[in-house]
Amino acid sequence: MSKKISDKTLRALADAAVEVKKNSYSPYSRFKVGAAVLAEDGQIYTGTNIENASYGLTVCAERNAMFRGVCEGQRKFVALAVCTDPVEGDAFGTPCGACRQVMTEFMDLNAPILLVAVTKKGTRKICKKKLKDLIPFPFLKPGE
């Protein structure tokens, strides 16, 4: 999927992130996150944040989505959408540093990242960035 990703596909990716957010297991933070990643072959993989009483064992939605795809044999993802409730008013939630670094392992730095926020009234807002905007100085694999 080296060609431009269609708006229809990006909308489907955002929709998948919104939908899977409902499955979040977040009894401690009550901060629900859903993520959907688009593999090079067009397959979409989803994940949600899963918390644990031992906070360090919590896993983010973005990594769950990517790792799910990797478990199915994928090694290249071309876009990612992450959905959160708005933070601090209208601000978008963004992937944490660990997720950003994992994203650089499987995604091109120019890959589109959709930040999706759904307000309490159900209004959806989307901010489109590139991975390199979120992690300008990634730790890259040797030779890159």
CSV table of C-alpha atoms in Angstrom, one decimal:
chain,number,residue,atom,x,y,z
A,1,MET,CA,0.0,0.0,0.0
A,2,SER,CA,2.6,2.5,-1.1
A,3,LYS,CA,0.0,4.7,-2.8
A,4,LYS,CA,-1.9,7.6,-1.0
A,5,ILE,CA,-4.3,6.3,1.6
A,6,SER,CA,-7.9,7.3,0.6
A,7,ASP,CA,-10.0,9.5,2.9
A,8,LYS,CA,-12.5,6.7,3.0
A,9,THR,CA,-9.9,4.3,4.4
A,10,LEU,CA,-8.7,6.9,6.9
A,11,ARG,CA,-12.3,7.4,8.1
A,12,ALA,CA,-12.7,3.6,8.5
A,13,LEU,CA,-9.5,3.5,10.5
A,14,ALA,CA,-10.9,6.4,12.8
A,15,ASP,CA,-14.2,4.5,13.1
A,16,ALA,CA,-12.5,1.4,14.2
A,17,ALA,CA,-10.5,3.2,16.9
A,18,VAL,CA,-13.7,4.9,18.1
A,19,GLU,CA,-15.5,1.5,18.2
A,20,VAL,CA,-12.8,-0.5,20.0
A,21,LYS,CA,-12.4,2.2,22.6
A,22,LYS,CA,-15.7,0.9,24.1
A,23,ASN,CA,-13.7,-2.3,25.1
A,24,SER,CA,-11.1,-0.5,27.1
A,25,TYR,CA,-10.3,-2.0,30.5
A,26,SER,CA,-9.4,1.1,32.5
A,27,PRO,CA,-10.9,0.8,36.0
A,28,TYR,CA,-8.0,2.8,37.6
A,29,SER,CA,-7.6,5.8,35.3
A,30,ARG,CA,-11.0,5.7,33.7
A,31,PHE,CA,-9.2,7.0,30.6
A,32,LYS,CA,-10.4,4.9,27.7
A,33,VAL,CA,-8.3,4.6,24.6
A,34,GLY,CA,-8.9,2.8,21.3
A,35,ALA,CA,-6.4,2.4,18.5
A,36,ALA,CA,-6.6,1.0,15.0
A,37,VAL,CA,-3.6,0.5,12.7
A,38,LEU,CA,-3.6,-0.1,9.0
A,39,ALA,CA,-1.3,-2.7,7.6
A,40,GLU,CA,0.4,-2.4,4.3
A,41,ASP,CA,-2.0,-5.0,2.8
A,42,GLY,CA,-5.1,-3.0,3.9
A,43,GLN,CA,-6.0,-5.1,6.9
A,44,ILE,CA,-7.0,-3.1,10.0
A,45,TYR,CA,-6.0,-4.3,13.5
A,46,THR,CA,-7.5,-2.8,16.7
A,47,GLY,CA,-6.4,-2.5,20.3
A,48,THR,CA,-7.4,-0.9,23.5
A,49,ASN,CA,-5.7,0.1,26.7
A,50,ILE,CA,-5.7,-2.6,29.3
A,51,GLU,CA,-4.8,-1.5,32.8
A,52,ASN,CA,-3.6,-3.5,35.8
A,53,ALA,CA,-3.6,-3.0,39.5
A,54,SER,CA,0.2,-3.1,39.2
A,55,TYR,CA,0.3,0.1,37.0
A,56,GLY,CA,3.6,-0.8,35.3
A,57,LEU,CA,1.9,-3.9,33.7
A,58,THR,CA,-0.7,-1.7,31.9
A,59,VAL,CA,-0.5,-1.8,28.1
A,60,CYS,CA,-1.5,1.0,25.7
A,61,ALA,CA,-4.1,0.7,22.9
A,62,GLU,CA,-1.6,1.6,20.2
A,63,ARG,CA,0.9,-1.1,21.1
A,64,ASN,CA,-1.9,-3.6,21.5
A,65,ALA,CA,-3.1,-2.9,18.0
A,66,MET,CA,0.4,-3.1,16.5
A,67,PHE,CA,1.3,-6.2,18.4
A,68,ARG,CA,-1.9,-7.8,17.3
A,69,GLY,CA,-1.0,-7.2,13.7
A,70,VAL,CA,2.5,-8.5,14.2
A,71,CYS,CA,1.1,-11.6,15.8
A,72,GLU,CA,-0.8,-12.1,12.5
A,73,GLY,CA,2.4,-11.8,10.5
A,74,GLN,CA,2.3,-8.1,9.6
A,75,ARG,CA,5.6,-6.1,9.7
A,76,LYS,CA,4.6,-2.8,8.0
A,77,PHE,CA,1.9,-0.4,9.0
A,78,VAL,CA,1.0,2.6,7.0
A,79,ALA,CA,-1.4,4.6,9.2
A,80,LEU,CA,-2.7,4.7,12.8
A,81,ALA,CA,-5.7,6.2,14.5
A,82,VAL,CA,-6.0,6.7,18.3
A,83,CYS,CA,-9.2,7.7,20.0
A,84,THR,CA,-9.5,9.2,23.4
A,85,ASP,CA,-11.9,11.5,25.2
A,86,PRO,CA,-10.8,15.1,24.9
A,87,VAL,CA,-8.1,16.0,27.5
A,88,GLU,CA,-8.0,19.4,29.2
A,89,GLY,CA,-11.0,20.7,27.4
A,90,ASP,CA,-10.6,20.3,23.6
A,91,ALA,CA,-7.0,19.0,23.4
A,92,PHE,CA,-6.3,15.7,21.7
A,93,GLY,CA,-4.9,12.7,23.5
A,94,THR,CA,-1.6,11.5,21.9
A,95,PRO,CA,0.4,8.3,22.1
A,96,CYS,CA,2.8,8.0,24.9
A,97,GLY,CA,6.6,7.9,24.3
A,98,ALA,CA,6.8,4.2,24.4
A,99,CYS,CA,4.1,3.8,21.8
A,100,ARG,CA,5.7,6.4,19.6
A,101,GLN,CA,9.0,4.6,19.7
A,102,VAL,CA,7.3,1.2,18.9
A,103,MET,CA,5.5,2.9,16.0
A,104,THR,CA,8.9,3.8,14.5
A,105,GLU,CA,9.8,0.1,14.4
A,106,PHE,CA,6.9,-0.7,12.1
A,107,MET,CA,5.9,2.6,10.4
A,108,ASP,CA,7.5,5.1,8.1
A,109,LEU,CA,8.1,8.5,9.7
A,110,ASN,CA,5.8,10.1,7.1
A,111,ALA,CA,2.9,7.7,8.0
A,112,PRO,CA,-0.4,9.5,8.9
A,113,ILE,CA,-1.4,9.5,12.6
A,114,LEU,CA,-5.0,10.4,13.3
A,115,LEU,CA,-5.8,11.8,16.7
A,116,VAL,CA,-9.5,11.3,17.3
A,117,ALA,CA,-11.4,12.9,20.2
A,118,VAL,CA,-15.1,12.2,20.9
A,119,THR,CA,-16.8,14.8,23.2
A,120,LYS,CA,-19.4,13.9,25.8
A,121,LYS,CA,-22.0,15.1,23.3
A,122,GLY,CA,-20.7,12.6,20.7
A,123,THR,CA,-19.0,15.2,18.5
A,124,ARG,CA,-15.9,13.8,16.7
A,125,LYS,CA,-12.8,15.8,16.1
A,126,ILE,CA,-9.8,14.6,14.1
A,127,CYS,CA,-6.3,16.0,14.0
A,128,LYS,CA,-4.0,14.5,11.3
A,129,LYS,CA,-0.3,14.4,12.0
A,130,LYS,CA,2.7,12.5,10.6
A,131,LEU,CA,4.6,10.1,12.9
A,132,LYS,CA,7.7,12.4,12.6
A,133,ASP,CA,5.7,15.2,14.1
A,134,LEU,CA,5.1,13.1,17.2
A,135,ILE,CA,8.6,11.8,17.5
A,136,PRO,CA,11.1,14.1,15.8
A,137,PHE,CA,14.2,12.3,17.1
A,138,PRO,CA,13.4,8.6,17.2
A,139,PHE,CA,15.8,5.9,18.2
A,140,LEU,CA,16.1,4.0,14.8
A,141,LYS,CA,17.3,0.6,13.9
A,142,PRO,CA,21.0,0.4,12.9
A,143,GLY,CA,21.6,1.5,9.4
A,144,GLU,CA,18.5,3.8,9.1
